[in-house]
């Protein structure tokens, strides 16, 4: 089945540094990937839609200059948290779309836990 | 934005019992999906529903896509301890070439052995 890989699984960084998270579709091509953020005991909130070869579409309230998204190939999207601060600490999850029985289904990565000190 | 109302928020049951949870929305969705999330992991797809009225089973799991396309339920029969986790419903809506997945707030399931 379709597999989405995220790296790193967890990262701890100092306040003010930038962190890059990778999302890869391992056995299929994904023209569209999605980035979610999940705070403890809460649901997944869509941050942005990553489109291969074009600019990402950000949800309302998500700072595009702080959360840089690059979708350089059909199997890789990256999320860079720039100048991270403690309030950016969260669980970041990506997903990629692939067809199942003619309809699109999203498969999720295992998530990346970011802790900003 | 679109809202999905998922209930119950949490459930505490005994092993062997059946479980039911549901989601409702004020908007129509093209596809309903049910995911399970274990702590520290990403959501894993359990069941996907594509047509209004569709009833689909996956082992002990059964889910239905409401006829109005605004609701769905998930049933788990004969629960076992490994069913513990957070279950999310999600609605997929298309707009042209774009589509968006909206999640419910989740149902935390605890199964006592």
Short mmCIF file of N, CA, C and O in Angstrom, two decimals, chain B:
data_model
loop_
_atom_site.label_atom_id
_atom_site.label_comp_id
_atom_site.label_asym_id
_atom_site.label_seq_id
_atom_site.Cartn_x
_atom_site.Cartn_y
_atom_site.Cartn_z
N UNK B 1 -14.77 28.23 8.73
CA UNK B 1 -14.49 27.02 8.01
C UNK B 1 -15.50 25.92 8.31
O UNK B 1 -16.37 26.06 9.17
N UNK B 2 -15.38 24.82 7.58
CA UNK B 2 -16.30 23.72 7.80
C UNK B 2 -16.04 23.08 9.15
O UNK B 2 -14.91 22.98 9.60
N UNK B 3 -17.10 22.63 9.79
CA UNK B 3 -17.00 22.01 11.08
C UNK B 3 -17.55 20.61 11.02
O UNK B 3 -18.58 20.36 10.39
N UNK B 4 -16.86 19.70 11.67
CA UNK B 4 -17.36 18.35 11.84
C UNK B 4 -17.59 18.13 13.32
O UNK B 4 -16.69 18.34 14.13
N UNK B 5 -18.80 17.73 13.67
CA UNK B 5 -19.13 17.46 15.06
C UNK B 5 -19.02 15.97 15.30
O UNK B 5 -19.82 15.19 14.77
N UNK B 6 -18.03 15.60 16.09
CA UNK B 6 -17.80 14.19 16.36
C UNK B 6 -18.17 13.89 17.80
O UNK B 6 -17.82 14.64 18.72
N UNK B 7 -18.87 12.78 17.99
CA UNK B 7 -19.26 12.39 19.35
C UNK B 7 -19.24 10.87 19.47
O UNK B 7 -19.43 10.16 18.49
N UNK B 8 -19.02 10.37 20.69
CA UNK B 8 -18.70 11.14 21.87
C UNK B 8 -17.23 11.59 21.88
O UNK B 8 -16.46 11.13 21.05
N UNK B 9 -16.87 12.45 22.81
CA UNK B 9 -15.49 12.89 22.92
C UNK B 9 -14.60 11.78 23.44
O UNK B 9 -13.44 11.67 23.04
N UNK B 10 -15.15 10.99 24.36
CA UNK B 10 -14.38 9.88 24.91
C UNK B 10 -15.32 8.77 25.34
O UNK B 10 -16.50 9.02 25.62
N UNK B 11 -14.79 7.56 25.39
CA UNK B 11 -15.57 6.40 25.79
C UNK B 11 -14.70 5.46 26.61
O UNK B 11 -13.52 5.24 26.27
N UNK B 12 -15.28 4.92 27.66
CA UNK B 12 -14.61 3.93 28.49
C UNK B 12 -15.46 2.67 28.46
O UNK B 12 -16.60 2.69 28.92
N UNK B 13 -14.95 1.61 27.91
CA UNK B 13 -15.75 0.40 27.77
C UNK B 13 -14.96 -0.81 28.24
O UNK B 13 -13.75 -0.76 28.42
N UNK B 14 -15.69 -1.90 28.41
CA UNK B 14 -15.07 -3.16 28.78
C UNK B 14 -14.75 -3.96 27.52
O UNK B 14 -15.47 -3.86 26.51
N UNK B 15 -13.70 -4.72 27.60
CA UNK B 15 -13.33 -5.58 26.49
C UNK B 15 -14.52 -6.46 26.10
O UNK B 15 -15.21 -7.01 26.97
N UNK B 16 -14.75 -6.58 24.80
CA UNK B 16 -15.86 -7.39 24.32
C UNK B 16 -17.10 -6.59 23.97
O UNK B 16 -17.97 -7.07 23.24
N UNK B 17 -17.18 -5.36 24.48
CA UNK B 17 -18.34 -4.53 24.18
C UNK B 17 -18.24 -3.93 22.78
O UNK B 17 -17.16 -3.80 22.21
N UNK B 18 -19.40 -3.55 22.26
CA UNK B 18 -19.44 -2.86 20.97
C UNK B 18 -19.37 -1.35 21.20
O UNK B 18 -19.78 -0.84 22.24
N UNK B 19 -18.86 -0.65 20.20
CA UNK B 19 -18.67 0.80 20.30
C UNK B 19 -19.27 1.47 19.07
O UNK B 19 -19.20 0.92 17.97
N UNK B 20 -19.85 2.63 19.28
CA UNK B 20 -20.36 3.39 18.16
C UNK B 20 -20.02 4.86 18.34
O UNK B 20 -20.14 5.42 19.42
N UNK B 21 -19.56 5.48 17.29
CA UNK B 21 -19.26 6.91 17.29
C UNK B 21 -19.73 7.50 15.97
O UNK B 21 -19.87 6.78 14.98
N UNK B 22 -20.00 8.81 15.97
CA UNK B 22 -20.53 9.38 14.74
C UNK B 22 -20.05 10.81 14.53
O UNK B 22 -19.55 11.46 15.46
N UNK B 23 -20.22 11.24 13.32
CA UNK B 23 -19.86 12.60 12.92
C UNK B 23 -20.99 13.21 12.11
O UNK B 23 -21.59 12.52 11.28
N UNK B 24 -21.24 14.47 12.35
CA UNK B 24 -22.22 15.19 11.56
C UNK B 24 -21.63 16.50 11.09
O UNK B 24 -20.70 17.04 11.70
N UNK B 25 -22.19 17.00 10.01
CA UNK B 25 -21.70 18.24 9.44
C UNK B 25 -22.85 19.03 8.85
O UNK B 25 -23.87 18.47 8.48
N UNK B 26 -22.66 20.33 8.77
CA UNK B 26 -23.66 21.16 8.11
C UNK B 26 -23.41 21.22 6.61
O UNK B 26 -24.24 21.73 5.86
N UNK B 27 -22.26 20.70 6.19
CA UNK B 27 -21.89 20.72 4.77
C UNK B 27 -21.84 19.31 4.20
O UNK B 27 -21.66 18.34 4.92
N UNK B 28 -21.98 19.24 2.91
CA UNK B 28 -21.90 17.96 2.20
C UNK B 28 -20.44 17.63 1.90
O UNK B 28 -19.66 18.50 1.54
N UNK B 29 -20.10 16.37 2.04
CA UNK B 29 -18.76 15.91 1.69
C UNK B 29 -18.83 14.85 0.59
O UNK B 29 -19.79 14.09 0.51
N UNK B 30 -17.79 14.81 -0.23
CA UNK B 30 -17.72 13.82 -1.30
C UNK B 30 -17.30 12.45 -0.76
O UNK B 30 -17.69 11.42 -1.30
N UNK B 31 -16.47 12.47 0.26
CA UNK B 31 -15.92 11.24 0.82
C UNK B 31 -15.84 11.39 2.33
O UNK B 31 -15.52 12.46 2.82
N UNK B 32 -16.15 10.30 3.03
CA UNK B 32 -15.95 10.28 4.47
C UNK B 32 -14.87 9.25 4.78
O UNK B 32 -14.85 8.15 4.21
N UNK B 33 -13.98 9.62 5.68
CA UNK B 33 -12.89 8.74 6.06
C UNK B 33 -12.86 8.59 7.57
O UNK B 33 -13.17 9.54 8.30
N UNK B 34 -12.49 7.44 8.02
CA UNK B 34 -12.29 7.20 9.45
C UNK B 34 -10.85 6.78 9.68
O UNK B 34 -10.35 5.86 9.02
N UNK B 35 -10.19 7.49 10.61
CA UNK B 35 -8.80 7.23 10.94
C UNK B 35 -8.67 6.87 12.41
O UNK B 35 -9.47 7.28 13.24
N UNK B 36 -7.61 6.12 12.71
CA UNK B 36 -7.24 5.87 14.10
C UNK B 36 -5.82 6.40 14.33
O UNK B 36 -4.94 6.21 13.47
N UNK B 37 -5.63 7.06 15.46
CA UNK B 37 -4.31 7.60 15.77
C UNK B 37 -3.85 7.07 17.11
O UNK B 37 -4.53 7.23 18.13
N UNK B 38 -2.68 6.45 17.11
CA UNK B 38 -2.05 6.02 18.35
C UNK B 38 -1.14 7.14 18.84
O UNK B 38 -0.68 7.95 18.03
N UNK B 39 -0.83 7.18 20.12
CA UNK B 39 0.02 8.26 20.66
C UNK B 39 1.35 8.38 19.92
O UNK B 39 2.04 7.39 19.72
N UNK B 40 1.68 9.59 19.51
CA UNK B 40 2.95 9.83 18.86
C UNK B 40 3.04 9.34 17.43
O UNK B 40 4.13 9.34 16.84
N UNK B 41 1.93 8.95 16.86
CA UNK B 41 1.92 8.45 15.49
C UNK B 41 0.98 9.29 14.63
O UNK B 41 0.15 10.03 15.14
N UNK B 42 1.12 9.12 13.32
CA UNK B 42 0.19 9.76 12.43
C UNK B 42 -1.08 8.94 12.32
O UNK B 42 -1.12 7.77 12.69
N UNK B 43 -2.15 9.54 11.82
CA UNK B 43 -3.41 8.80 11.65
C UNK B 43 -3.26 7.69 10.62
O UNK B 43 -2.58 7.84 9.62
N UNK B 44 -3.95 6.59 10.89
CA UNK B 44 -3.95 5.46 9.97
C UNK B 44 -5.38 5.26 9.48
O UNK B 44 -6.32 5.21 10.28
N UNK B 45 -5.54 5.16 8.17
CA UNK B 45 -6.86 5.02 7.58
C UNK B 45 -7.48 3.67 7.94
O UNK B 45 -6.85 2.62 7.78
N UNK B 46 -8.72 3.73 8.42
CA UNK B 46 -9.46 2.51 8.75
C UNK B 46 -10.45 2.16 7.64
O UNK B 46 -10.47 1.04 7.15
N UNK B 47 -11.28 3.12 7.31
CA UNK B 47 -12.33 2.89 6.32
C UNK B 47 -12.54 4.16 5.52
O UNK B 47 -12.51 5.26 6.08
N UNK B 48 -12.77 4.00 4.22
CA UNK B 48 -13.10 5.11 3.34
C UNK B 48 -14.48 4.86 2.73
O UNK B 48 -14.78 3.74 2.30
N UNK B 49 -15.30 5.89 2.70
CA UNK B 49 -16.66 5.79 2.18
C UNK B 49 -16.82 6.80 1.06
O UNK B 49 -16.55 7.99 1.24
N UNK B 50 -17.28 6.34 -0.09
CA UNK B 50 -17.30 7.18 -1.28
C UNK B 50 -18.69 7.55 -1.78
O UNK B 50 -18.84 8.51 -2.54
N UNK B 51 -19.69 6.77 -1.38
CA UNK B 51 -21.03 7.02 -1.91
C UNK B 51 -22.04 7.18 -0.78
O UNK B 51 -21.98 6.46 0.22
N UNK B 52 -22.97 8.08 -0.98
CA UNK B 52 -24.02 8.28 0.01
C UNK B 52 -24.78 6.98 0.22
O UNK B 52 -25.14 6.29 -0.74
N UNK B 53 -24.98 6.65 1.50
CA UNK B 53 -25.67 5.42 1.83
C UNK B 53 -24.78 4.20 1.92
O UNK B 53 -25.20 3.14 2.39
N UNK B 54 -23.53 4.34 1.51
CA UNK B 54 -22.61 3.21 1.49
C UNK B 54 -22.34 2.68 2.88
O UNK B 54 -22.11 3.44 3.81
N UNK B 55 -22.38 1.36 3.02
CA UNK B 55 -22.06 0.68 4.27
C UNK B 55 -20.86 -0.21 4.00
O UNK B 55 -20.93 -1.08 3.12
N UNK B 56 -19.79 0.00 4.73
CA UNK B 56 -18.55 -0.74 4.47
C UNK B 56 -18.01 -1.36 5.75
O UNK B 56 -18.07 -0.72 6.80
N UNK B 57 -17.51 -2.56 5.64
CA UNK B 57 -16.92 -3.24 6.80
C UNK B 57 -15.45 -3.53 6.56
O UNK B 57 -15.02 -3.76 5.42
N UNK B 58 -14.70 -3.51 7.65
CA UNK B 58 -13.29 -3.86 7.63
C UNK B 58 -13.02 -4.64 8.91
O UNK B 58 -12.73 -4.06 9.96
N UNK B 59 -13.16 -5.96 8.84
CA UNK B 59 -13.02 -6.77 10.04
C UNK B 59 -14.13 -6.47 11.03
O UNK B 59 -15.32 -6.55 10.71
N UNK B 60 -13.74 -6.06 12.22
CA UNK B 60 -14.73 -5.73 13.26
C UNK B 60 -15.27 -4.30 13.13
O UNK B 60 -16.10 -3.88 13.93
N UNK B 61 -14.81 -3.58 12.15
CA UNK B 61 -15.23 -2.20 11.95
C UNK B 61 -16.30 -2.13 10.86
O UNK B 61 -16.20 -2.79 9.83
N UNK B 62 -17.30 -1.31 11.12
CA UNK B 62 -18.33 -1.04 10.13
C UNK B 62 -18.59 0.45 10.12
O UNK B 62 -18.72 1.07 11.17
N UNK B 63 -18.68 1.03 8.93
CA UNK B 63 -18.94 2.46 8.83
C UNK B 63 -19.95 2.71 7.73
O UNK B 63 -20.06 1.93 6.78
N UNK B 64 -20.71 3.76 7.90
CA UNK B 64 -21.70 4.12 6.88
C UNK B 64 -21.60 5.59 6.54
O UNK B 64 -21.38 6.45 7.41
N UNK B 65 -21.81 5.88 5.28
CA UNK B 65 -21.86 7.23 4.73
C UNK B 65 -23.33 7.61 4.69
O UNK B 65 -24.12 6.98 4.01
N UNK B 66 -23.72 8.62 5.44
CA UNK B 66 -25.12 8.99 5.52
C UNK B 66 -25.71 9.36 4.18
O UNK B 66 -25.02 9.88 3.30
N UNK B 67 -26.99 9.10 4.03
CA UNK B 67 -27.66 9.32 2.75
C UNK B 67 -27.66 10.79 2.35
O UNK B 67 -27.69 11.14 1.17
N UNK B 68 -27.60 11.68 3.34
CA UNK B 68 -27.58 13.12 3.05
C UNK B 68 -26.17 13.63 2.76
O UNK B 68 -25.97 14.78 2.40
N UNK B 69 -25.17 12.76 2.93
CA UNK B 69 -23.74 13.08 2.75
C UNK B 69 -23.23 14.06 3.80
O UNK B 69 -22.19 14.68 3.62
N UNK B 70 -23.99 14.18 4.89
CA UNK B 70 -23.58 15.10 5.94
C UNK B 70 -23.25 14.38 7.24
O UNK B 70 -23.03 15.02 8.27
N UNK B 71 -23.25 13.07 7.22
CA UNK B 71 -22.96 12.36 8.45
C UNK B 71 -22.42 10.96 8.19
O UNK B 71 -22.58 10.42 7.08
N UNK B 72 -21.79 10.41 9.21
CA UNK B 72 -21.24 9.07 9.11
C UNK B 72 -21.10 8.48 10.50
O UNK B 72 -20.95 9.22 11.48
N UNK B 73 -21.18 7.17 10.59
CA UNK B 73 -20.92 6.53 11.88
C UNK B 73 -19.90 5.42 11.70
O UNK B 73 -19.71 4.89 10.60
N UNK B 74 -19.24 5.10 12.81
CA UNK B 74 -18.28 4.00 12.85
C UNK B 74 -18.66 3.10 14.02
O UNK B 74 -18.83 3.59 15.13
N UNK B 75 -18.79 1.82 13.76
CA UNK B 75 -19.04 0.85 14.81
C UNK B 75 -17.86 -0.10 14.93
O UNK B 75 -17.29 -0.52 13.92
N UNK B 76 -17.51 -0.42 16.16
CA UNK B 76 -16.48 -1.42 16.43
C UNK B 76 -17.15 -2.51 17.25
O UNK B 76 -17.71 -2.25 18.31
N UNK B 77 -17.10 -3.71 16.76
CA UNK B 77 -17.74 -4.81 17.49
C UNK B 77 -16.70 -5.59 18.27
O UNK B 77 -15.54 -5.67 17.90
N UNK B 78 -17.16 -6.16 19.39
CA UNK B 78 -16.31 -7.02 20.22
C UNK B 78 -14.94 -6.39 20.46
O UNK B 78 -13.91 -6.94 20.07
N UNK B 79 -14.92 -5.25 21.10
CA UNK B 79 -13.69 -4.48 21.29
C UNK B 79 -12.62 -5.30 22.03
O UNK B 79 -12.91 -6.15 22.86
N UNK B 80 -11.38 -4.98 21.68
CA UNK B 80 -10.21 -5.61 22.31
C UNK B 80 -9.27 -4.50 22.79
O UNK B 80 -9.39 -3.35 22.35
N UNK B 81 -8.37 -4.81 23.70
CA UNK B 81 -7.49 -3.76 24.26
C UNK B 81 -6.73 -2.95 23.21
O UNK B 81 -6.50 -1.75 23.40
N UNK B 82 -6.34 -3.56 22.12
CA UNK B 82 -5.57 -2.83 21.10
C UNK B 82 -6.42 -1.85 20.30
O UNK B 82 -5.89 -1.09 19.48
N UNK B 83 -7.72 -1.82 20.56
CA UNK B 83 -8.58 -0.82 19.92
C UNK B 83 -8.40 0.55 20.56
O UNK B 83 -8.89 1.56 20.04
N UNK B 84 -7.71 0.61 21.67
CA UNK B 84 -7.48 1.88 22.37
C UNK B 84 -6.79 2.87 21.44
O UNK B 84 -5.85 2.53 20.74
N UNK B 85 -7.27 4.10 21.45
CA UNK B 85 -6.66 5.13 20.63
C UNK B 85 -7.66 6.25 20.38
O UNK B 85 -8.75 6.26 20.97
N UNK B 86 -7.28 7.16 19.53
CA UNK B 86 -8.18 8.25 19.17
C UNK B 86 -8.68 8.01 17.74
O UNK B 86 -7.89 7.77 16.83
N UNK B 87 -9.97 8.06 17.59
CA UNK B 87 -10.59 7.83 16.29
C UNK B 87 -11.07 9.18 15.74
O UNK B 87 -11.76 9.93 16.43
N UNK B 88 -10.70 9.44 14.52
CA UNK B 88 -11.10 10.68 13.87
C UNK B 88 -11.94 10.39 12.64
O UNK B 88 -11.60 9.53 11.83
N UNK B 89 -13.02 11.14 12.51
CA UNK B 89 -13.71 11.15 11.22
C UNK B 89 -13.12 12.30 10.41
O UNK B 89 -12.58 13.26 10.97
N UNK B 90 -13.23 12.20 9.12
CA UNK B 90 -12.73 13.25 8.25
C UNK B 90 -13.58 13.31 6.99
O UNK B 90 -13.93 12.27 6.43
N UNK B 91 -13.90 14.51 6.59
CA UNK B 91 -14.68 14.70 5.38
C UNK B 91 -13.83 15.30 4.30
O UNK B 91 -13.07 16.25 4.55
N UNK B 92 -13.93 14.75 3.12
CA UNK B 92 -13.16 15.23 1.98
C UNK B 92 -14.11 15.94 1.03
O UNK B 92 -15.12 15.38 0.61
N UNK B 93 -13.74 17.15 0.72
CA UNK B 93 -14.59 17.93 -0.17
C UNK B 93 -13.76 18.44 -1.34
O UNK B 93 -12.66 18.95 -1.15
N UNK B 94 -14.30 18.33 -2.52
CA UNK B 94 -13.60 18.77 -3.71
C UNK B 94 -14.15 20.10 -4.19
O UNK B 94 -15.35 20.37 -4.12
N UNK B 95 -13.19 20.91 -4.72
CA UNK B 95 -13.59 22.15 -5.36
C UNK B 95 -12.74 22.33 -6.59
O UNK B 95 -11.59 22.76 -6.49
N UNK B 96 -13.22 21.94 -7.74
CA UNK B 96 -12.40 21.98 -8.95
C UNK B 96 -11.30 20.96 -8.87
O UNK B 96 -11.54 19.79 -8.61
N UNK B 97 -10.07 21.41 -9.06
CA UNK B 97 -8.93 20.50 -8.96
C UNK B 97 -8.38 20.41 -7.55
O UNK B 97 -7.44 19.66 -7.27
N UNK B 98 -8.96 21.19 -6.65
CA UNK B 98 -8.48 21.18 -5.28
C UNK B 98 -9.42 20.40 -4.39
O UNK B 98 -10.60 20.24 -4.70
N UNK B 99 -8.90 19.91 -3.28
CA UNK B 99 -9.74 19.26 -2.31
C UNK B 99 -9.13 19.44 -0.94
O UNK B 99 -7.93 19.68 -0.81
N UNK B 100 -9.96 19.31 0.05
CA UNK B 100 -9.52 19.57 1.41
C UNK B 100 -10.14 18.55 2.34
O UNK B 100 -11.31 18.19 2.20
N UNK B 101 -9.34 18.11 3.31
CA UNK B 101 -9.80 17.15 4.31
C UNK B 101 -10.00 17.87 5.63
O UNK B 101 -9.08 18.51 6.13
N UNK B 102 -11.21 17.78 6.16
CA UNK B 102 -11.53 18.40 7.44
C UNK B 102 -11.74 17.30 8.47
O UNK B 102 -12.48 16.35 8.23
N UNK B 103 -11.12 17.46 9.64
CA UNK B 103 -11.19 16.45 10.68
C UNK B 103 -12.19 16.81 11.76
O UNK B 103 -12.39 17.98 12.10
N UNK B 104 -12.81 15.77 12.32
CA UNK B 104 -13.55 15.94 13.56
C UNK B 104 -12.56 16.07 14.71
O UNK B 104 -11.35 15.92 14.52
N UNK B 105 -13.07 16.31 15.91
CA UNK B 105 -12.20 16.53 17.06
C UNK B 105 -11.73 15.25 17.71
O UNK B 105 -10.91 15.28 18.63
N UNK B 106 -12.25 14.13 17.25
CA UNK B 106 -11.75 12.85 17.73
C UNK B 106 -12.57 12.25 18.86
O UNK B 106 -13.23 12.97 19.63
N UNK B 107 -12.52 10.95 18.94
CA UNK B 107 -13.13 10.19 20.03
C UNK B 107 -12.05 9.35 20.67
O UNK B 107 -11.45 8.50 20.00
N UNK B 108 -11.78 9.59 21.94
CA UNK B 108 -10.77 8.83 22.67
C UNK B 108 -11.41 7.58 23.22
O UNK B 108 -12.35 7.64 24.02
N UNK B 109 -10.93 6.44 22.78
CA UNK B 109 -11.48 5.16 23.22
C UNK B 109 -10.53 4.47 24.18
O UNK B 109 -9.35 4.28 23.88
N UNK B 110 -11.06 4.10 25.34
CA UNK B 110 -10.32 3.31 26.32
C UNK B 110 -11.04 1.99 26.52
O UNK B 110 -12.25 1.97 26.75
N UNK B 111 -10.32 0.90 26.42
CA UNK B 111 -10.89 -0.43 26.57
C UNK B 111 -10.26 -1.09 27.80
O UNK B 111 -9.04 -1.29 27.84
N UNK B 112 -11.08 -1.41 28.76
CA UNK B 112 -10.59 -2.07 29.97
C UNK B 112 -10.60 -3.58 29.77
O UNK B 112 -11.63 -4.15 29.40
N UNK B 113 -9.48 -4.23 30.01
CA UNK B 113 -9.42 -5.69 29.82
C UNK B 113 -10.35 -6.44 30.77
O UNK B 113 -10.63 -5.95 31.86
#
